[in-house]
Short mmCIF file of C-alpha atoms and ligand atoms in Angstrom, two decimals:
data_model
loop_
_atom_site.label_atom_id
_atom_site.label_comp_id
_atom_site.label_asym_id
_atom_site.label_seq_id
_atom_site.Cartn_x
_atom_site.Cartn_y
_atom_site.Cartn_z
CA UNK A 147 15.49 -51.92 36.00
CA UNK A 148 15.83 -51.91 32.23
CA UNK A 149 12.12 -52.52 32.06
CA UNK A 150 11.34 -49.61 34.39
CA UNK A 151 13.45 -47.28 32.27
CA UNK A 152 11.75 -48.43 29.06
CA UNK A 153 8.35 -47.91 30.66
CA UNK A 154 9.26 -44.39 31.76
CA UNK A 155 10.60 -43.55 28.30
CA UNK A 156 7.47 -44.85 26.61
CA UNK A 157 5.08 -43.00 28.90
CA UNK A 158 7.18 -39.85 28.51
CA UNK A 159 7.10 -40.12 24.69
CA UNK A 160 3.33 -40.62 24.76
CA UNK A 161 2.85 -37.52 26.92
CA UNK A 162 5.32 -35.53 24.83
CA UNK A 163 3.15 -36.18 21.76
CA UNK A 164 0.25 -34.41 23.41
CA UNK A 165 2.19 -31.45 24.87
CA UNK A 166 2.50 -28.54 22.50
CA UNK A 167 2.72 -25.32 24.51
CA UNK A 168 5.70 -24.05 26.46
CA UNK A 169 3.64 -24.30 29.67
CA UNK A 170 2.72 -27.95 29.03
CA UNK A 171 6.37 -28.83 28.31
CA UNK A 172 7.42 -27.16 31.55
CA UNK A 173 4.88 -29.14 33.44
CA UNK A 174 6.25 -32.33 31.82
CA UNK A 175 9.80 -31.36 32.73
CA UNK A 176 8.89 -30.87 36.39
CA UNK A 177 7.00 -34.14 36.54
CA UNK A 178 9.85 -36.24 35.07
CA UNK A 179 13.06 -34.41 35.92
CA UNK A 180 12.02 -32.28 38.91
CA UNK A 181 13.20 -32.66 42.49
CA UNK A 182 10.24 -34.93 43.29
CA UNK A 183 9.94 -36.23 39.73
CA UNK A 184 9.83 -39.74 38.26
CA UNK A 185 13.61 -40.00 37.81
CA UNK A 186 14.37 -38.98 41.37
CA UNK A 187 12.05 -41.76 42.56
CA UNK A 188 13.79 -44.37 40.37
CA UNK A 189 17.23 -43.16 41.52
CA UNK A 190 16.17 -43.98 45.07
CA UNK A 191 15.47 -47.60 44.04
CA UNK A 192 19.14 -47.96 42.91
CA UNK A 193 20.07 -48.63 46.54
CA UNK A 194 18.30 -52.04 46.39
CA UNK A 195 20.48 -53.17 43.48
CA UNK A 196 23.60 -55.25 43.86
CA UNK A 197 26.71 -53.09 44.27
CA UNK A 198 28.44 -54.37 41.11
CA UNK A 199 25.36 -53.67 38.97
CA UNK A 200 24.97 -50.12 40.22
CA UNK A 201 27.32 -48.37 37.72
CA UNK A 202 25.65 -50.09 34.75
CA UNK A 203 22.09 -49.20 35.74
CA UNK A 204 23.16 -45.79 36.98
CA UNK A 205 24.53 -45.01 33.53
CA UNK A 206 21.44 -46.41 31.84
CA UNK A 207 19.23 -44.24 34.00
CA UNK A 208 21.36 -41.17 33.42
CA UNK A 209 21.45 -41.68 29.63
CA UNK A 210 17.65 -41.91 29.58
CA UNK A 211 17.47 -38.74 31.65
CA UNK A 212 19.86 -36.82 29.36
CA UNK A 213 17.94 -38.00 26.32
CA UNK A 214 14.65 -36.72 27.77
CA UNK A 215 16.30 -33.42 28.67
CA UNK A 216 17.52 -33.02 25.08
CA UNK A 217 14.16 -33.88 23.54
CA UNK A 218 12.42 -31.41 25.87
CA UNK A 219 14.86 -28.62 24.99
CA UNK A 220 14.40 -29.22 21.29
CA UNK A 221 10.63 -29.22 21.52
CA UNK A 222 10.73 -26.12 23.78
CA UNK A 223 12.39 -24.13 21.00
CA UNK A 224 9.81 -25.17 18.41
CA UNK A 225 6.94 -24.43 20.78
CA UNK A 226 8.29 -20.94 21.64
CA UNK A 227 8.69 -20.11 17.96
CA UNK A 228 5.20 -21.36 17.19
CA UNK A 229 3.70 -19.31 20.02
CA UNK A 230 5.48 -16.17 18.87
CA UNK A 231 4.25 -16.67 15.32
CA UNK A 232 0.66 -17.11 16.54
CA UNK A 233 0.90 -13.96 18.67
CA UNK A 234 2.31 -11.88 15.81
CA UNK A 235 -0.44 -13.11 13.53
CA UNK A 236 -3.10 -12.22 16.11
CA UNK A 237 -1.65 -8.76 16.65
CA UNK A 238 -1.12 -8.02 12.98
CA UNK A 239 -2.02 -4.48 11.85
CA UNK A 240 -3.11 -3.83 8.28
CA UNK A 241 -1.04 -0.79 7.38
CA UNK A 242 -2.82 -0.45 4.04
CA UNK A 243 -6.11 0.55 5.75
CA UNK A 244 -6.90 4.28 5.54
CA UNK A 245 -6.12 6.13 8.81
CA UNK A 246 -8.55 7.97 11.07
CA UNK A 247 -7.62 11.65 10.80
CA UNK A 248 -8.62 14.22 13.42
CA UNK A 249 -10.37 17.34 12.10
CA UNK A 250 -8.07 20.32 12.61
CA UNK A 251 -9.44 23.82 13.03
CA UNK A 252 -8.15 26.83 11.12
CA UNK A 253 -7.43 30.42 12.03
CA UNK A 254 -10.16 32.87 10.99
CA UNK A 255 -8.97 35.17 8.16
CA UNK A 256 -9.68 38.21 10.35
CA UNK A 257 -7.54 36.81 13.16
CA UNK A 258 -4.78 36.18 10.64
CA UNK A 259 -4.87 39.78 9.42
CA UNK A 260 -4.98 41.05 13.00
CA UNK A 261 -1.92 38.96 13.93
CA UNK A 262 -0.08 40.23 10.87
CA UNK A 263 -0.81 43.85 11.77
CA UNK A 264 0.38 43.22 15.31
CA UNK A 265 3.63 41.73 14.02
CA UNK A 266 4.29 44.53 11.53
CA UNK A 267 3.60 47.33 14.01
CA UNK A 268 5.50 45.81 16.93
CA UNK A 269 8.49 45.42 14.58
CA UNK A 270 8.21 49.19 14.00
CA UNK A 271 8.29 49.83 17.75
CA UNK A 272 4.55 50.27 18.38
CA UNK A 273 2.87 49.08 21.59
CA UNK A 274 -0.51 47.31 21.47
CA UNK A 275 -3.36 48.68 23.64
CA UNK A 276 -6.97 47.68 24.06
CA UNK A 277 -9.96 49.60 25.39
CA UNK A 278 -13.67 49.40 26.27
CA UNK A 279 -16.28 48.74 23.57
CA UNK A 280 -18.99 50.45 25.62
CA UNK A 281 -17.64 53.97 25.76
CA UNK A 282 -18.53 57.36 27.15
CA UNK A 283 -19.71 59.94 24.62
CA UNK A 284 -17.01 62.12 26.18
CA UNK A 285 -14.16 59.89 24.90
CA UNK A 286 -15.83 58.67 21.70
CA UNK A 287 -16.73 62.21 20.51
CA UNK A 288 -16.12 65.20 22.74
CA UNK A 289 -12.37 64.87 23.41
CA UNK A 290 -11.88 64.15 19.70
CA UNK A 291 -13.25 67.55 18.74
CA UNK A 292 -16.79 66.34 18.03
CA UNK A 293 -18.96 68.23 20.56
CA UNK A 294 -22.66 67.37 21.01
CA UNK A 295 -24.76 68.61 18.07
CA UNK A 296 -21.64 68.82 15.86
CA UNK A 297 -22.69 67.93 12.27
CA UNK A 298 -19.72 65.52 12.02
CA UNK A 299 -21.67 63.11 14.24
CA UNK A 300 -23.81 62.38 11.19
CA UNK A 301 -20.74 60.70 9.61
CA UNK A 302 -21.03 57.88 12.12
CA UNK A 303 -24.44 56.31 12.74
CA UNK A 304 -24.18 55.59 16.42
CA UNK A 305 -25.76 53.00 18.73
CA UNK A 306 -26.66 55.04 21.85
CA UNK A 307 -27.07 53.18 25.14
CA UNK A 308 -27.94 56.36 27.06
CA UNK A 309 -27.42 60.02 26.10
CA UNK A 310 -23.86 59.80 27.42
CA UNK A 311 -22.93 56.18 26.73
CA UNK A 312 -22.42 54.66 23.26
CA UNK A 313 -21.08 51.54 21.61
CA UNK A 314 -17.81 53.00 20.36
CA UNK A 315 -18.06 53.97 16.68
CA UNK A 316 -14.30 53.84 16.17
CA UNK A 317 -11.17 52.85 18.11
CA UNK A 318 -10.20 56.55 18.34
CA UNK A 319 -11.51 57.08 21.93
CA UNK A 320 -8.48 55.02 23.00
CA UNK A 321 -6.27 57.73 21.45
CA UNK A 322 -7.68 60.12 24.03
CA UNK A 323 -7.36 57.57 26.86
CA UNK A 324 -3.72 56.85 25.95
CA UNK A 325 -2.78 60.54 25.68
CA UNK A 326 -4.37 61.27 29.05
CA UNK A 327 -2.38 58.42 30.66
CA UNK A 328 0.94 58.56 28.86
CA UNK A 329 3.44 61.34 28.14
CA UNK A 330 4.99 61.60 24.65
CA UNK A 331 6.73 60.02 22.82
CA UNK A 332 3.74 57.75 22.12
CA UNK A 333 3.60 54.96 19.55
CA UNK A 334 0.60 52.65 19.93
CA UNK A 335 -1.84 50.63 17.89
CA UNK A 336 -5.29 49.82 19.21
CA UNK A 337 -7.10 46.89 17.58
CA UNK A 338 -10.72 46.19 18.46
CA UNK A 339 -14.40 45.90 17.61
CA UNK A 340 -16.46 48.98 16.73
CA UNK A 341 -20.19 49.44 16.06
CA UNK A 342 -22.27 51.46 13.63
CA UNK A 343 -25.86 51.35 12.41
CA UNK A 344 -24.98 50.02 8.98
CA UNK A 345 -25.60 46.75 7.14
CA UNK A 346 -24.84 45.86 3.52
CA UNK A 347 -22.28 43.91 1.43
CA UNK A 348 -19.41 46.18 2.47
CA UNK A 349 -20.68 47.36 5.89
CA UNK A 350 -21.52 45.41 9.03
CA UNK A 351 -23.01 46.74 12.31
CA UNK A 352 -19.94 45.32 14.03
CA UNK A 353 -16.52 45.44 12.45
CA UNK A 354 -12.90 45.65 13.54
CA UNK A 355 -10.51 48.54 13.33
CA UNK A 356 -6.88 49.12 14.06
CA UNK A 357 -6.12 52.57 15.31
CA UNK A 358 -2.61 53.94 15.13
CA UNK A 359 -1.32 56.90 17.15
CA UNK A 360 2.08 58.56 17.18
CA UNK A 361 2.86 61.67 19.26
CA UNK A 362 6.30 63.24 19.45
CA UNK A 363 8.17 66.42 18.56
CA UNK A 364 8.29 67.39 14.85
CA UNK A 365 5.92 64.73 13.56
CA UNK A 366 4.77 65.59 10.03
CA UNK A 367 2.75 64.22 7.13
CA UNK A 368 6.03 62.73 5.79
CA UNK A 369 6.30 60.51 8.88
CA UNK A 370 2.71 59.38 8.35
CA UNK A 371 3.33 58.56 4.71
CA UNK A 372 6.59 56.73 5.44
CA UNK A 373 4.96 54.68 8.18
CA UNK A 374 1.89 53.71 6.12
CA UNK A 375 3.93 52.91 3.02
CA UNK A 376 6.15 50.57 5.04
CA UNK A 377 3.09 48.86 6.51
CA UNK A 378 1.34 48.45 3.11
CA UNK A 379 4.52 47.05 1.54
CA UNK A 380 4.85 44.50 4.34
CA UNK A 381 1.15 43.67 4.20
CA UNK A 382 0.73 43.29 0.43
CA UNK A 383 3.96 43.36 -1.59
CA UNK A 384 7.21 45.31 -1.85
CA UNK A 385 5.91 46.96 -5.04
CA UNK A 386 2.84 48.46 -3.34
CA UNK A 387 2.55 52.25 -3.62
CA UNK A 388 0.28 54.55 -1.62
CA UNK A 389 -1.29 57.93 -2.35
CA UNK A 390 -3.01 60.55 -0.21
CA UNK A 391 -6.28 62.27 -1.10
CA UNK A 392 -7.53 65.24 0.94
CA UNK A 393 -10.38 64.41 3.29
CA UNK A 394 -12.00 65.59 6.51
CA UNK A 395 -12.09 64.20 10.03
CA UNK A 396 -12.76 66.46 13.02
CA UNK A 397 -9.88 64.95 15.02
CA UNK A 398 -7.15 65.37 12.37
CA UNK A 399 -5.99 68.41 10.40
CA UNK A 400 -5.05 68.00 7.61
CA UNK A 401 -6.91 64.72 7.01
CA UNK A 402 -6.33 62.24 4.19
CA UNK A 403 -7.87 59.15 2.66
CA UNK A 404 -5.12 56.69 1.86
CA UNK A 405 -5.23 54.50 -1.26
CA UNK A 406 -2.81 51.71 -2.07
CA UNK A 407 -2.04 50.35 -5.52
CA UNK A 408 -4.32 47.37 -6.11
CA UNK A 409 -2.45 44.27 -4.85
CA UNK A 410 -4.59 42.00 -7.03
CA UNK A 411 -3.85 43.55 -10.45
CA UNK A 412 -0.69 45.46 -9.52
CA UNK A 413 -2.30 48.76 -10.57
CA UNK A 414 -3.46 47.74 -14.04
CA UNK A 415 -7.15 47.83 -13.14
CA UNK A 416 -9.45 44.94 -12.22
CA UNK A 417 -12.89 44.12 -10.82
CA UNK A 418 -11.79 44.61 -7.20
CA UNK A 419 -10.30 48.10 -7.79
CA UNK A 420 -13.15 48.91 -10.22
CA UNK A 421 -10.65 49.43 -13.01
CA UNK A 422 -8.84 52.32 -11.27
CA UNK A 423 -5.73 50.44 -10.11
CA UNK A 424 -6.16 51.97 -6.60
CA UNK A 425 -7.97 50.75 -3.49
CA UNK A 426 -9.05 52.99 -0.64
CA UNK A 427 -7.63 51.42 2.46
CA UNK A 428 -7.77 53.79 5.43
CA UNK A 429 -8.30 57.27 6.83
CA UNK A 430 -5.55 59.22 8.52
CA UNK A 431 -4.20 62.67 9.33
CA UNK A 432 -2.11 64.93 11.49
CA UNK A 433 -3.61 65.20 14.99
CA UNK A 434 -5.79 68.27 15.37
CA UNK A 435 -4.00 70.53 17.94
CA UNK A 436 -7.36 70.86 19.73
CA UNK A 437 -7.33 67.10 20.42
CA UNK A 438 -3.80 67.27 21.81
CA UNK A 439 -4.77 70.18 24.08
CA UNK A 440 -8.00 68.41 25.14
CA UNK A 441 -5.87 65.47 26.27
CA UNK A 442 -3.35 67.57 28.19
CA UNK A 443 -0.51 67.53 25.65
CA UNK A 444 1.01 70.89 24.70
CA UNK A 445 0.27 71.29 20.98
CA UNK A 446 2.91 74.04 20.67
CA UNK A 447 5.61 71.49 21.53
CA UNK A 448 4.20 68.19 20.26
CA UNK A 449 2.50 67.01 17.11
CA UNK A 450 1.37 63.61 15.96
CA UNK A 451 -0.51 61.51 13.46
CA UNK A 452 -3.31 58.98 13.67
CA UNK A 453 -4.90 56.50 11.34
CA UNK A 454 -7.69 53.92 11.38
CA UNK A 455 -7.79 50.78 9.24
CA UNK A 456 -10.79 48.51 8.80
CA UNK A 457 -9.54 44.97 9.32
CA UNK A 458 -12.36 43.39 7.30
CA UNK A 459 -11.51 45.70 4.41
CA UNK A 460 -7.88 44.57 4.42
CA UNK A 461 -8.89 40.89 4.70
CA UNK A 462 -11.39 41.32 1.82
CA UNK A 463 -8.66 42.78 -0.41
CA UNK A 464 -6.12 40.26 0.76
CA UNK A 465 -8.27 37.18 0.13
CA UNK A 466 -10.58 38.53 -2.60
CA UNK A 467 -13.70 38.19 -0.42
CA UNK A 468 -16.68 40.02 -2.00
CA UNK A 469 -19.07 40.31 0.97
CA UNK A 470 -18.19 41.42 4.53
CA UNK A 471 -21.06 39.36 6.02
CA UNK A 472 -19.30 36.08 5.15
CA UNK A 473 -16.80 36.78 7.97
CA UNK A 474 -19.49 36.50 10.63
CA UNK A 475 -21.60 33.63 9.28
CA UNK A 476 -19.16 30.96 10.54
CA UNK A 477 -19.78 28.81 7.48
CA UNK A 478 -17.35 25.91 7.86
CA UNK A 479 -16.93 25.63 4.07
CA UNK A 480 -15.68 29.21 3.95
CA UNK A 481 -13.43 28.94 7.00
CA UNK A 482 -11.86 25.65 5.85
CA UNK A 483 -10.24 27.44 2.91
CA UNK A 484 -7.91 29.29 5.27
CA UNK A 485 -6.12 26.26 6.75
ZN1 ZN B 207 -7.05 45.84 -9.26
#
């Protein structure tokens, strides 16, 4: 019996030498200590031994078994540690390598200015409306006090689609559409694209305007000035001043050109304001009573003001952009600056 136990121990030790993984050790455990393992078989042979010898050999067998169990447990721990170390090494990430960054887009400077206008005007209680870019002559001109053959049509070089249909030359036709639909008090802005036969560094055949319209009782030039000054201060800086110069538009009376103090030099004079300290920013005026009457609003009760701002013009001043055409070229190098 002693011999059998020694033989088992020797063969186990030899096999243990070769086993290194947790799986191999498990396999070894099953083969020696399992239900149908080597030890179970030897235990069975105890029954052939003389009764008085049984306790001695039983103990011997059990000691050998416990010893093997201990050795296996010890080696299990080492093997598990070793396997974990190997896995961590294989899965190692070099955090010093430069990352792969995704290209992020940026908002177009015109869209930024448009969003800013929308925020400023909605905070002043204005609604935002939009209208058709292909417009009837009737809305684009006639309701706004510019009948056919009126010399004022020469002020706007128009793309005609037919005799009665045009690409709108301004956002003002929406003034007429709003007044025909809505009863006063009215406070709306109308942003959108407009079209004129024009193409140079400061003019583009397509550009964007924001139209403003207010109709209520007792609206005066003071209301217009207060509104525009508030907007310019919010848009540029709290020190911005505005001034009115007399002008002419058929749909407003009186009409004004509005200048703001140059936001780039603060009024001292620079290249952008051509040394004057002022920048022309928009056209405005008190609604011509004829326009109100054309649109079914009683001009003896109501008055109003309107203005139109070129969005490109504001963005050019805001960002110091010298040529309007850059906005539409979609040059990535230009657009990337506005991230
Ligand atoms: Zn200036």
